[in-house]
Amino acid sequence: MKVGFDDTEHYECMLTDHSQNQKLRPNPDRPNRNNNTIVTKCTMLSRWQIFALLALPVLLVLEIQHIHFFSSVTPRIPAISSWLPNSLQPSTRPRVTLRQGTVVGVTLRHTLKHPVEAFRGIPYALPPTGKRRFRRPKRVDPSDELIDAGRMGRRCPGKQLIPLKGDPGSDEDCLTVNIFRPRGVQWRKLPVAVYIHGGAYNRGSEPFIGVSFNYRLGALGFLPSSTTAQEGLLNLGLHDQIFLLDWVHDNIEAFGGDASQVTLFGVSAGAHSIAHHIMNIKLGDELFHRAIIESGAATSRAVHPPNATLHEDQFRQFVDESGCNNMPDKEIFGCLRRQPLDRITNASFTVFDRYNPSVRWAFQPVIDGDIIAQRPIDAWNSGEWNKMPILTGFNTNEGTYYVPTNMSKSEEFTEFFHTLLPAFSDADLKTIDSLYPDPARDPSSPYLETRNISVGSQYKRVEAAYGQYAYVCPVRQTARFASRGQKKPVFLYRWALNTTVQGGANHADQLPYEAFDPEVRGISPSQEEVSGMLHAYFTSFIIRGDPNAVSGAYPDRPLWESYTPDGRIMIFGDGNDERAGGAGTGVPAQLARDEWSRRECNFWWKKTESN
């Protein structure tokens, strides 16, 4: 049925559910602009969605790859009609009855060996719009209505650092969750993987259920200041995450999941979030029981009180840009709630962009006395956190996305860290300078640029220093503290496979390999092997809390030993530079002494742990 196809109107798959003789509520906010592709929009799966189905950290991984921030907008039944394939008729669509209504999903077949049922865009909280903007999430009311769970909604508004294909756009009404399960498991209690996106497996013998979701970002989710603290509105994005975990705990059994076997899985900002939840001892271990923390840690970012000078400055700039300046503090949030969404998001993006070159990003989590009760390093030193199996890791070249590529002068290197870390003394800056030898003064420096690419002569150096400061060393710090302070095992890895000449083993490069993505495993046998092994380890950890427990398709892969501070680390793809134009195939997975960049990390750890 055609309802509109110009730039301002939408398509809706509107029909009647003949099996229940109920009208399915239409979704009024999904743009389908091409008259010839409406059926495709209702039925075709994008590559990342298909992969997601396979059992499901994949779903996590590919949603990050292709949508970056997950989508949302509360979808209310499409009512898919008689012109759709029989496999997607409402009478054959999977259903799950919840307190908030009956969600109607779709069965995703495509080229999958085993069909997967997807329930997408389910609201887990009331829309955070209007008077609910800048407030904690609220529970969806009970209902007996049918809720469409056939397609992804829109993502929460946030700064897109990288243009992405298939981006459905954003909307403030975005607090939705997506559930993927193998068909026919509704009466089983399967392990559950919940993915917290950042800044994202049917290959084994045992299935599990995958969950992804949206949470508020930027100023709408993280607007620290003393004024925000007085209103009790700090860290709203983290509150969304906990609200979602509560929703999963209450509802996942209806989908065939086991609420006592939940793994939290996240990369970058998602990893930072998971680490904060681990340290939130008030939360306890009822809502999740295992953690995969990739390229991030609680100590990856300086976590300040809300009234820190940086946060106050960024807050005032945001308020000015939003048009809510020159009024008493107690009236600011009322004004912000009345502003059009585009004014709020534009103000958020403007302030973010203003601080992005210095990597002193606006709109970050802060100490709130609630979710983040104290500095993360103090939590580690206290020995009090939620003890659980942890799998964590980092990539060799974590900094390449974030630092200036044209940096060419030694003074620029020093100024970069002086701006980033204003509390560091001149002696500290000199130590950084010596730890990362300046190629302008030392021809033997490992950071001498010899790759014949268009970057500044200091780029390789600043990339290494920033990547180790912000990612490599904090991840290893997590492994060190957790392995010393808990009996539950900790597993540490380094991703070393080079994907490009400039990027090396870049931030998040491992994601398609974890997902056993055809685009990487089809490159060569060696790429398939490293992807298969990584995929097998992660699947096993999600199912059993041990990367070795489920043999899967690679039963002879190396035994991954649990980590100790003087122990060994699993390295993936070391020596493989095929994708960067080389001929090396390297070693898919090997255990080695945890010695790489140890000297540099000792410095960063000392600075973190002594202040």
Coordinates of C-alpha atoms in Angstrom, one line a residue:
M1 CA 0.0 0.0 0.0
K2 CA 1.4 3.3 -1.0
V3 CA 1.0 6.1 1.5
G4 CA 3.5 8.6 0.1
F5 CA 6.8 8.8 -1.7
D6 CA 8.0 12.4 -1.9
D7 CA 10.7 13.9 0.2
T8 CA 8.3 14.8 3.0
E9 CA 6.1 11.7 3.2
H10 CA 6.7 8.2 4.3
Y11 CA 5.9 4.6 3.4
E12 CA 4.2 2.5 6.0
C13 CA 3.8 -1.3 5.6
M14 CA 0.2 -1.2 6.8
L15 CA -2.0 -4.2 7.0
T16 CA -4.2 -6.3 9.2
D17 CA -3.0 -9.2 11.3
H18 CA -5.6 -11.7 10.1
S19 CA -4.5 -14.4 12.6
Q20 CA -5.7 -12.2 15.5
N21 CA -8.2 -9.9 13.5
Q22 CA -6.4 -6.9 15.0
K23 CA -5.2 -3.8 13.3
L24 CA -1.5 -3.4 13.6
R25 CA -0.5 0.1 14.6
P26 CA 1.4 1.9 11.8
N27 CA 4.8 3.2 12.3
P28 CA 4.5 6.9 11.3
D29 CA 8.1 7.8 11.3
R30 CA 10.1 5.6 8.9
P31 CA 11.2 7.3 5.7
N32 CA 10.9 5.1 2.5
R33 CA 11.3 7.5 -0.3
N34 CA 11.5 5.3 -3.3
N35 CA 8.2 4.0 -4.7
N36 CA 9.9 1.1 -6.3
T37 CA 11.7 -0.1 -3.2
I38 CA 9.0 -0.3 -0.6
V39 CA 8.9 -4.1 -0.5
T40 CA 12.7 -4.1 -0.4
K41 CA 12.6 -1.7 2.6
C42 CA 10.2 -3.9 4.4
T43 CA 11.8 -7.3 3.7
M44 CA 15.4 -7.0 2.5
L45 CA 18.2 -7.4 5.1
S46 CA 21.3 -5.4 5.0
R47 CA 24.6 -7.2 5.1
W48 CA 25.2 -6.3 8.7
Q49 CA 21.7 -7.3 9.8
I50 CA 22.1 -10.7 8.2
F51 CA 25.4 -11.3 9.9
A52 CA 24.0 -10.2 13.1
L53 CA 21.6 -13.0 13.0
L54 CA 24.1 -15.7 13.1
A55 CA 24.2 -15.7 16.8
L56 CA 25.0 -12.6 17.6
P57 CA 27.9 -10.7 18.8
V58 CA 28.0 -10.4 15.1
L59 CA 24.9 -8.4 15.3
L60 CA 26.8 -6.3 17.8
V61 CA 29.8 -6.0 15.6
L62 CA 28.2 -5.2 12.3
E63 CA 25.7 -2.7 13.7
I64 CA 28.8 -0.8 14.8
Q65 CA 30.5 -1.2 11.5
H66 CA 27.6 0.1 9.4
I67 CA 25.5 2.2 11.6
H68 CA 28.1 3.2 14.3
F69 CA 25.4 4.2 16.8
F70 CA 22.4 1.9 16.8
S71 CA 19.2 3.2 15.4
S72 CA 15.9 3.9 17.1
V73 CA 12.5 5.5 17.0
T74 CA 9.7 3.7 18.6
P75 CA 8.3 1.5 15.8
R76 CA 4.7 0.5 16.1
I77 CA 3.5 -2.3 13.9
P78 CA 4.1 -2.0 10.2
A79 CA 1.3 -4.3 9.4
I80 CA 2.9 -6.0 6.6
S81 CA 0.5 -6.8 3.8
S82 CA -0.6 -9.3 1.3
W83 CA 1.9 -8.1 -1.3
L84 CA 4.8 -9.3 1.0
P85 CA 6.3 -12.8 0.7
N86 CA 4.4 -15.5 2.6
S87 CA 7.3 -15.9 4.9
L88 CA 6.7 -12.4 6.3
Q89 CA 2.9 -12.4 6.5
P90 CA 1.7 -11.3 9.9
S91 CA 0.2 -14.7 10.6
T92 CA 3.6 -16.3 10.3
R93 CA 5.6 -13.7 12.1
P94 CA 7.1 -14.6 15.5
R95 CA 5.4 -13.1 18.5
V96 CA 6.5 -12.5 22.1
T97 CA 4.0 -11.2 24.8
L98 CA 5.5 -8.8 27.3
R99 CA 4.0 -6.5 30.0
Q100 CA 4.1 -3.6 27.5
G101 CA 2.3 -5.5 24.7
T102 CA 2.9 -8.2 22.1
V103 CA 5.9 -7.6 20.0
V104 CA 5.7 -9.0 16.4
G105 CA 9.1 -9.7 14.8
V106 CA 10.3 -11.2 11.5
T107 CA 12.0 -14.3 10.5
L108 CA 15.3 -13.6 8.7
R109 CA 16.3 -16.3 6.2
H110 CA 18.2 -14.8 3.3
T111 CA 21.2 -17.2 2.9
L112 CA 21.3 -18.3 6.5
K113 CA 21.6 -22.0 7.1
H114 CA 19.4 -21.7 10.2
P115 CA 16.7 -18.9 10.2
V116 CA 16.9 -16.3 12.9
E117 CA 14.0 -14.4 14.5
A118 CA 14.5 -10.7 14.9
F119 CA 12.6 -8.3 17.2
R120 CA 13.8 -4.8 16.4
G121 CA 13.0 -1.4 17.6
I122 CA 11.2 -2.4 20.8
P123 CA 10.8 0.6 23.2
Y124 CA 12.5 -0.2 26.5
A125 CA 11.6 3.2 28.0
L126 CA 9.2 6.0 27.3
P127 CA 10.4 8.5 24.6
P128 CA 12.8 11.0 26.2
T129 CA 11.2 13.9 24.5
G130 CA 9.3 17.1 25.5
K131 CA 9.1 17.3 29.3
R132 CA 11.1 14.0 29.5
R133 CA 14.1 15.5 27.8
F134 CA 17.0 15.7 30.2
R135 CA 15.4 13.3 32.6
R136 CA 16.0 9.8 33.7
P137 CA 14.3 7.0 31.7
K138 CA 10.8 6.0 32.6
R139 CA 9.1 2.6 32.2
V140 CA 6.7 1.9 29.3
D141 CA 3.1 1.5 30.4
P142 CA 1.5 -1.9 30.4
S143 CA -0.5 -2.6 27.3
D144 CA -2.2 -5.3 25.3
E145 CA -1.4 -3.7 21.9
L146 CA 0.6 -5.2 19.1
I147 CA 4.0 -3.5 18.7
D148 CA 5.9 -3.8 15.4
A149 CA 9.3 -5.2 15.9
G150 CA 10.1 -5.7 12.2
R151 CA 12.7 -3.1 11.5
M152 CA 15.4 -1.1 13.1
G153 CA 14.3 2.4 14.3
R154 CA 16.6 5.4 14.4
R155 CA 19.7 6.0 16.4
C156 CA 19.9 8.5 19.2
P157 CA 21.3 11.9 18.0
G158 CA 25.0 11.9 18.2
K159 CA 28.1 13.1 16.5
Q160 CA 29.0 10.9 13.5
L161 CA 32.7 10.8 13.3
I162 CA 32.7 8.6 10.2
P163 CA 30.1 8.7 7.4
L164 CA 28.3 5.3 7.3
K165 CA 26.3 3.4 4.7
G166 CA 22.8 2.5 5.6
D167 CA 22.5 5.1 8.4
P168 CA 18.7 5.3 9.1
G169 CA 19.1 8.8 10.6
S170 CA 18.5 9.9 14.2
D171 CA 15.6 10.9 16.3
E172 CA 15.2 11.9 20.0
D173 CA 12.6 9.1 20.4
C174 CA 15.3 6.5 20.3
L175 CA 15.3 4.3 23.5
T176 CA 14.7 1.0 21.8
V177 CA 16.2 -2.5 21.9
N178 CA 16.8 -5.2 19.3
I179 CA 16.7 -8.9 20.1
F180 CA 18.0 -11.7 17.8
R181 CA 17.4 -15.4 18.5
P182 CA 17.7 -18.7 16.6
R183 CA 14.3 -19.8 15.5
G184 CA 12.5 -22.3 17.7
V185 CA 14.3 -21.5 21.0
Q186 CA 11.5 -19.6 22.8
W187 CA 11.2 -22.3 25.5
R188 CA 14.9 -22.6 26.1
K189 CA 17.1 -20.6 28.4
L190 CA 20.0 -19.5 26.3
P191 CA 23.0 -17.3 27.2
V192 CA 22.5 -13.7 26.3
A193 CA 25.0 -11.1 24.9
V194 CA 24.1 -7.5 25.3
Y195 CA 26.2 -5.0 23.2
I196 CA 26.8 -1.5 24.3
H197 CA 27.9 0.5 21.3
G198 CA 30.8 2.9 21.2
G199 CA 31.8 5.8 20.0
A200 CA 29.2 -3.2 18.1
Y201 CA 27.8 -16.5 16.2
N202 CA 26.2 -19.5 14.8
R203 CA 29.4 -21.1 14.1
G204 CA 29.8 -22.9 17.3
S205 CA 27.6 -25.8 18.5
E206 CA 25.6 -23.8 21.1
P207 CA 23.4 -20.8 20.2
F208 CA 22.8 -17.7 22.2
I209 CA 20.6 -14.6 22.1
G210 CA 21.9 -11.2 21.0
V211 CA 20.7 -7.9 22.2
S212 CA 21.6 -4.4 21.0
F213 CA 20.1 -1.0 21.9
N214 CA 20.3 2.7 21.8
Y215 CA 21.1 5.1 24.7
R216 CA 21.3 8.9 24.7
L217 CA 24.5 10.5 23.5
G218 CA 26.2 13.9 23.5
A219 CA 24.6 16.6 25.5
L220 CA 21.3 14.8 25.7
G221 CA 23.0 11.9 27.5
F222 CA 26.1 13.4 29.1
L223 CA 25.9 17.1 30.1
P224 CA 28.0 17.5 33.2
S225 CA 28.0 20.7 35.3
S226 CA 27.2 21.8 38.8
T227 CA 23.8 22.9 37.5
T228 CA 23.2 19.4 36.1
A229 CA 24.2 17.9 39.4
Q230 CA 21.8 20.0 41.3
E231 CA 19.0 18.8 39.1
G232 CA 20.1 15.2 39.5
L233 CA 20.6 14.7 35.8
L234 CA 24.2 13.5 35.5
N235 CA 25.2 10.6 33.3
L236 CA 21.7 10.0 31.8
G237 CA 23.2 7.8 29.1
L238 CA 24.6 5.4 31.7
H239 CA 21.2 5.5 33.4
D240 CA 19.7 4.4 30.1
Q241 CA 22.1 1.5 29.9
I242 CA 21.2 0.3 33.4
F243 CA 17.5 0.7 32.6
L244 CA 18.0 -1.5 29.5
L245 CA 19.7 -4.1 31.6
D246 CA 16.8 -4.1 34.0
W247 CA 14.5 -4.5 31.0
V248 CA 16.5 -7.5 29.7
H249 CA 16.5 -9.1 33.1
D250 CA 12.7 -8.8 33.3
N251 CA 11.9 -9.8 29.7
I252 CA 14.6 -11.9 28.1
E253 CA 13.1 -15.2 29.4
A254 CA 10.1 -14.5 27.2
F255 CA 12.4 -14.6 24.2
G256 CA 14.2 -17.8 25.3
G257 CA 17.1 -16.2 27.1
D258 CA 18.6 -16.9 30.5
A259 CA 18.7 -13.7 32.7
S260 CA 21.4 -15.4 34.8
Q261 CA 23.8 -15.7 31.9
V262 CA 24.2 -12.2 30.5
T263 CA 27.5 -11.0 28.9
L264 CA 28.0 -7.3 28.4
F265 CA 30.1 -6.6 25.3
G266 CA 31.4 -3.3 24.1
V267 CA 34.1 -1.4 22.2
S268 CA 35.6 2.0 22.9
A269 CA 33.0 4.2 24.7
G270 CA 30.9 1.0 25.1
A271 CA 33.9 -0.6 26.9
H272 CA 34.3 2.4 29.1
S273 CA 30.7 2.1 30.1
I274 CA 30.9 -1.6 30.9
A275 CA 33.9 -0.8 33.1
H276 CA 32.0 1.8 35.0
H277 CA 29.1 -0.7 35.6
I278 CA 31.6 -3.3 36.9
M279 CA 32.8 -0.7 39.4
N280 CA 29.3 0.3 40.5
I281 CA 29.1 -2.0 43.5
K282 CA 25.5 -0.8 44.2
L283 CA 24.5 -2.3 40.9
G284 CA 25.8 -5.7 41.9
D285 CA 26.1 -8.7 39.6
E286 CA 22.4 -9.5 39.1
L287 CA 22.0 -7.8 35.7
F288 CA 25.2 -9.1 34.0
H289 CA 27.7 -11.8 34.7
R290 CA 30.5 -11.7 32.2
A291 CA 32.2 -8.8 30.4
I292 CA 34.0 -8.3 27.0
I293 CA 35.8 -5.0 27.2
E294 CA 37.5 -4.0 24.0
S295 CA 39.7 -0.9 23.4
G296 CA 38.5 0.9 26.5
A297 CA 38.6 0.9 30.3
A298 CA 37.3 2.9 33.2
T299 CA 40.7 4.6 33.4
S300 CA 40.8 5.4 29.7
R301 CA 39.3 8.9 30.3
A302 CA 39.9 11.2 33.1
V303 CA 36.7 11.1 35.1
H304 CA 36.2 14.4 36.9
P305 CA 33.6 15.8 39.3
P306 CA 30.8 17.6 37.4
N307 CA 32.0 21.0 38.5
A308 CA 35.4 20.7 37.0
T309 CA 36.4 23.8 35.1
L310 CA 36.5 22.0 31.7
H311 CA 32.9 20.7 32.2
E312 CA 31.6 24.1 33.4
D313 CA 33.1 25.8 30.4
Q314 CA 31.6 23.3 28.0
F315 CA 28.2 23.5 29.7
R316 CA 28.1 27.3 29.4
Q317 CA 29.1 27.2 25.8
F318 CA 26.4 24.6 25.1
V319 CA 23.8 26.7 26.9
D320 CA 24.8 29.8 24.9
E321 CA 24.7 27.9 21.6
S322 CA 21.2 26.6 22.6
G323 CA 19.8 30.0 23.2
C324 CA 19.3 29.5 26.9
N325 CA 21.9 31.9 28.3
N326 CA 21.1 35.0 30.4
M327 CA 18.7 33.2 32.8
P328 CA 18.9 31.8 36.3
D329 CA 20.4 28.3 36.6
K330 CA 17.1 26.9 37.9
E331 CA 15.4 27.8 34.6
I332 CA 18.1 26.5 32.2
F333 CA 16.8 23.0 31.8
G334 CA 13.2 24.1 31.3
C335 CA 14.5 26.3 28.5
L336 CA 16.5 23.4 27.0
R337 CA 13.4 21.2 27.0
R338 CA 11.5 23.8 25.0
Q339 CA 14.1 24.2 22.3
P340 CA 13.7 22.4 18.9
L341 CA 15.8 19.3 18.7
D342 CA 17.9 20.6 15.9
R343 CA 19.0 23.5 18.0
I344 CA 20.0 21.2 20.8
T345 CA 21.9 18.8 18.5
N346 CA 23.6 21.7 16.6
A347 CA 24.7 23.2 19.9
S348 CA 26.0 19.8 21.0
F349 CA 27.9 19.3 17.7
T350 CA 29.4 22.8 17.8
V351 CA 30.8 22.4 21.3
F352 CA 32.1 18.9 20.5
D353 CA 33.9 20.1 17.4
R354 CA 35.4 22.9 19.3
Y355 CA 37.2 20.5 21.6
N356 CA 37.8 17.6 19.3
P357 CA 41.2 18.6 18.0
S358 CA 42.7 18.5 21.5
V359 CA 40.9 15.2 22.2
R360 CA 39.4 16.8 25.3
W361 CA 35.9 15.8 24.3
A362 CA 32.8 17.4 25.6
F363 CA 29.9 15.4 27.0
Q364 CA 31.6 12.6 29.0
P365 CA 30.7 10.6 32.1
V366 CA 31.6 12.2 35.4
I367 CA 31.7 11.3 39.1
D368 CA 28.1 11.5 40.2
G369 CA 28.1 9.8 43.6
D370 CA 25.8 7.2 42.2
I371 CA 26.8 5.1 39.1
I372 CA 30.4 6.5 39.3
A373 CA 30.9 6.9 43.0
Q374 CA 34.6 7.7 42.8
R375 CA 37.6 7.9 40.5
P376 CA 38.0 4.6 38.7
I377 CA 41.6 4.2 40.0
D378 CA 40.3 4.6 43.5
A379 CA 37.8 1.9 42.9
W380 CA 40.5 -0.4 41.6
N381 CA 42.7 0.4 44.7
S382 CA 39.8 -0.3 47.0
G383 CA 39.4 -3.8 45.7
E384 CA 35.7 -3.4 45.5
W385 CA 34.0 -4.1 42.2
N386 CA 31.6 -6.6 40.8
K387 CA 33.8 -9.7 40.3
M388 CA 33.2 -11.7 37.1
P389 CA 35.0 -13.3 34.2
I390 CA 36.5 -10.5 32.0
L391 CA 37.9 -10.7 28.4
T392 CA 39.6 -7.5 27.4
G393 CA 42.0 -6.4 24.8
F394 CA 43.5 -3.6 22.7
N395 CA 44.9 -3.0 19.2
T396 CA 48.5 -2.1 18.4
N397 CA 47.7 1.3 16.8
E398 CA 44.8 2.6 18.8
G399 CA 45.6 6.2 18.3
T400 CA 45.5 6.6 14.5
Y401 CA 41.8 7.8 14.3
Y402 CA 42.3 10.5 16.8
V403 CA 45.5 12.4 16.4
P404 CA 46.5 15.1 13.9
T405 CA 47.8 13.4 10.7
N406 CA 49.8 16.5 9.7
M407 CA 51.8 16.9 12.9
S408 CA 55.4 17.7 11.8
K409 CA 57.1 19.7 14.5
S410 CA 58.5 18.4 17.8
E411 CA 56.9 21.4 19.6
E412 CA 53.5 20.3 18.3
F413 CA 54.0 16.9 19.9
T414 CA 54.8 18.5 23.3
E415 CA 51.9 21.0 23.0
F416 CA 49.5 18.3 22.2
F417 CA 50.1 16.5 25.5
H418 CA 50.4 19.8 27.4
T419 CA 46.8 20.7 26.2
L420 CA 45.5 17.2 26.8
L421 CA 47.1 16.8 30.2
P422 CA 47.4 20.3 31.7
A423 CA 48.3 18.9 35.2
F424 CA 51.4 17.3 33.8
S425 CA 54.6 19.0 34.8
D426 CA 57.5 20.0 32.5
A427 CA 59.3 16.9 33.8
D428 CA 56.4 14.7 32.9
L429 CA 56.4 16.1 29.4
K430 CA 60.1 15.5 29.1
T431 CA 59.6 11.9 30.1
I432 CA 57.0 11.4 27.4
D433 CA 59.4 13.0 24.9
S434 CA 62.1 10.4 25.9
L435 CA 59.7 7.4 26.0
Y436 CA 58.7 8.2 22.4
P437 CA 62.0 9.3 20.8
D438 CA 61.7 12.2 18.5
P439 CA 62.7 11.2 14.9
A440 CA 63.8 14.7 14.2
R441 CA 66.6 14.3 16.7
D442 CA 67.1 10.5 16.8
P443 CA 67.4 8.7 13.4
S444 CA 67.1 5.4 15.2
S445 CA 63.7 6.2 16.6
P446 CA 61.1 3.6 15.9
Y447 CA 58.7 6.5 15.0
L448 CA 60.8 7.6 12.0
E449 CA 58.3 7.9 9.1
T450 CA 59.5 5.6 6.3
R451 CA 56.2 4.5 4.8
N452 CA 56.0 7.0 2.0
I453 CA 52.5 8.2 2.9
S454 CA 51.1 11.7 3.3
V455 CA 51.4 12.2 7.0
G456 CA 53.5 14.6 9.1
S457 CA 56.9 13.5 10.5
Q458 CA 55.5 13.4 14.1
Y459 CA 52.3 11.5 13.2
K460 CA 53.6 8.0 13.9
R461 CA 55.1 9.1 17.2
V462 CA 52.0 11.0 18.5
E463 CA 49.7 8.1 17.4
A464 CA 51.7 5.6 19.5
A465 CA 51.9 7.9 22.5
Y466 CA 48.2 8.8 22.5
G467 CA 47.1 5.3 21.7
Q468 CA 49.0 3.8 24.6
Y469 CA 48.0 6.6 27.0
A470 CA 44.2 6.4 26.2
Y471 CA 43.7 2.7 25.3
V472 CA 46.6 0.2 25.4
C473 CA 47.8 0.9 29.0
P474 CA 44.3 1.4 30.6
V475 CA 43.2 -1.9 29.1
R476 CA 46.3 -3.6 30.5
Q477 CA 45.6 -1.8 33.8
T478 CA 42.2 -3.4 33.9
A479 CA 43.7 -6.8 33.4
R480 CA 46.4 -6.2 36.1
F481 CA 44.0 -5.1 38.8
A482 CA 41.2 -7.6 38.0
S483 CA 43.6 -10.6 37.8
R484 CA 45.1 -9.6 41.2
G485 CA 41.8 -8.8 42.9
Q486 CA 39.4 -11.5 41.9
K487 CA 39.3 -15.3 41.6
K488 CA 37.2 -15.1 38.4
P489 CA 39.5 -15.4 35.3
V490 CA 40.7 -12.5 33.1
F491 CA 41.8 -12.9 29.5
L492 CA 43.9 -10.3 27.7
Y493 CA 44.6 -10.0 24.0
R494 CA 46.4 -7.7 21.5
W495 CA 45.1 -7.3 17.9
A496 CA 48.2 -6.9 15.7
L497 CA 46.9 -7.6 12.1
N498 CA 47.6 -4.6 9.9
T499 CA 44.7 -3.5 7.8
T500 CA 46.1 -0.4 6.1
V501 CA 49.6 1.2 5.7
Q502 CA 48.7 4.3 7.6
G503 CA 46.3 2.8 10.2
G504 CA 48.2 -0.4 11.0
A505 CA 46.2 -2.4 13.5
N506 CA 43.7 0.4 14.1
H507 CA 41.0 1.1 16.7
A508 CA 38.1 -1.3 16.2
D509 CA 39.7 -3.1 13.2
Q510 CA 39.1 -6.5 14.8
L511 CA 35.3 -6.1 14.8
P512 CA 34.5 -7.8 11.4
Y513 CA 37.0 -10.6 12.3
E514 CA 35.1 -11.3 15.5
A515 CA 31.9 -11.5 13.5
F516 CA 33.5 -13.9 11.0
D517 CA 32.4 -11.4 8.3
P518 CA 32.6 -12.8 4.7
E519 CA 34.3 -9.6 3.6
V520 CA 37.4 -10.3 5.6
R521 CA 37.4 -14.1 5.8
G522 CA 37.1 -14.2 2.0
I523 CA 40.3 -12.2 1.4
S524 CA 42.6 -15.1 1.9
P525 CA 43.0 -18.4 3.9
S526 CA 45.1 -16.6 6.5
Q527 CA 42.5 -13.9 7.0
E528 CA 39.8 -16.6 7.4
E529 CA 41.9 -18.5 10.0
V530 CA 42.5 -15.5 12.2
S531 CA 38.9 -14.5 12.0
G532 CA 37.7 -18.0 12.7
M533 CA 39.9 -18.3 15.8
L534 CA 38.9 -14.9 17.2
H535 CA 35.2 -15.7 16.5
A536 CA 35.5 -19.1 18.3
Y537 CA 37.2 -17.7 21.4
F538 CA 34.6 -14.9 21.7
T539 CA 31.6 -17.2 21.2
S540 CA 33.0 -19.7 23.8
F541 CA 33.4 -16.9 26.3
I542 CA 29.8 -15.6 25.8
I543 CA 28.4 -19.1 26.3
R544 CA 30.6 -20.4 29.1
G545 CA 32.7 -17.5 30.4
D546 CA 35.9 -19.2 29.1
P547 CA 37.3 -18.7 25.6
N548 CA 38.5 -22.3 25.5
A549 CA 35.4 -24.2 26.7
V550 CA 33.5 -24.5 23.4
S551 CA 35.6 -26.1 20.7
G552 CA 33.6 -24.8 17.8
A553 CA 35.1 -24.9 14.3
Y554 CA 38.6 -24.4 15.5
P555 CA 39.1 -27.0 18.2
D556 CA 42.9 -27.0 17.9
R557 CA 43.3 -23.3 18.5
P558 CA 45.9 -22.4 21.2
L559 CA 44.9 -22.6 24.8
W560 CA 44.2 -19.1 26.0
E561 CA 45.6 -18.9 29.5
S562 CA 44.0 -16.6 32.1
Y563 CA 46.0 -13.5 32.7
T564 CA 48.4 -12.7 35.6
P565 CA 50.4 -9.5 35.8
D566 CA 53.6 -11.4 34.9
G567 CA 51.8 -13.8 32.6
R568 CA 51.0 -14.1 28.9
I569 CA 48.7 -12.4 26.4
M570 CA 47.0 -13.7 23.3
I571 CA 48.2 -12.0 20.1
F572 CA 46.1 -12.1 17.0
G573 CA 47.4 -11.7 13.4
D574 CA 51.0 -10.8 14.4
G575 CA 53.0 -10.4 11.2
N576 CA 50.0 -10.3 8.9
D577 CA 50.1 -7.3 6.6
E578 CA 48.2 -8.7 3.5
R579 CA 45.5 -6.1 3.7
A580 CA 48.1 -3.3 3.9
G581 CA 49.7 -4.5 0.6
G582 CA 52.3 -6.8 2.1
A583 CA 53.0 -10.5 1.7
G584 CA 53.2 -11.6 5.4
T585 CA 50.6 -14.0 6.7
G586 CA 51.9 -14.0 10.2
V587 CA 50.5 -16.2 13.0
P588 CA 46.7 -16.3 13.5
A589 CA 46.9 -16.6 17.3
Q590 CA 49.7 -17.1 19.7
L591 CA 50.5 -16.7 23.4
A592 CA 53.4 -14.5 24.3
R593 CA 54.9 -12.7 27.3
D594 CA 53.1 -9.4 28.0
E595 CA 56.1 -7.2 27.4
W596 CA 55.2 -5.0 24.4
S597 CA 55.1 -1.3 25.4
R598 CA 55.6 -2.3 29.1
R599 CA 58.1 0.5 29.7
E600 CA 55.7 3.1 28.4
C601 CA 52.8 1.7 30.3
N602 CA 54.7 1.7 33.5
F603 CA 55.0 5.5 33.2
W604 CA 51.3 6.0 32.4
W605 CA 50.3 3.6 35.2
K606 CA 52.5 5.5 37.7
K607 CA 50.9 8.8 36.8
T608 CA 47.4 7.4 37.0
E609 CA 47.9 5.4 40.2
S610 CA 49.9 8.0 42.2
N611 CA 47.5 11.0 41.6

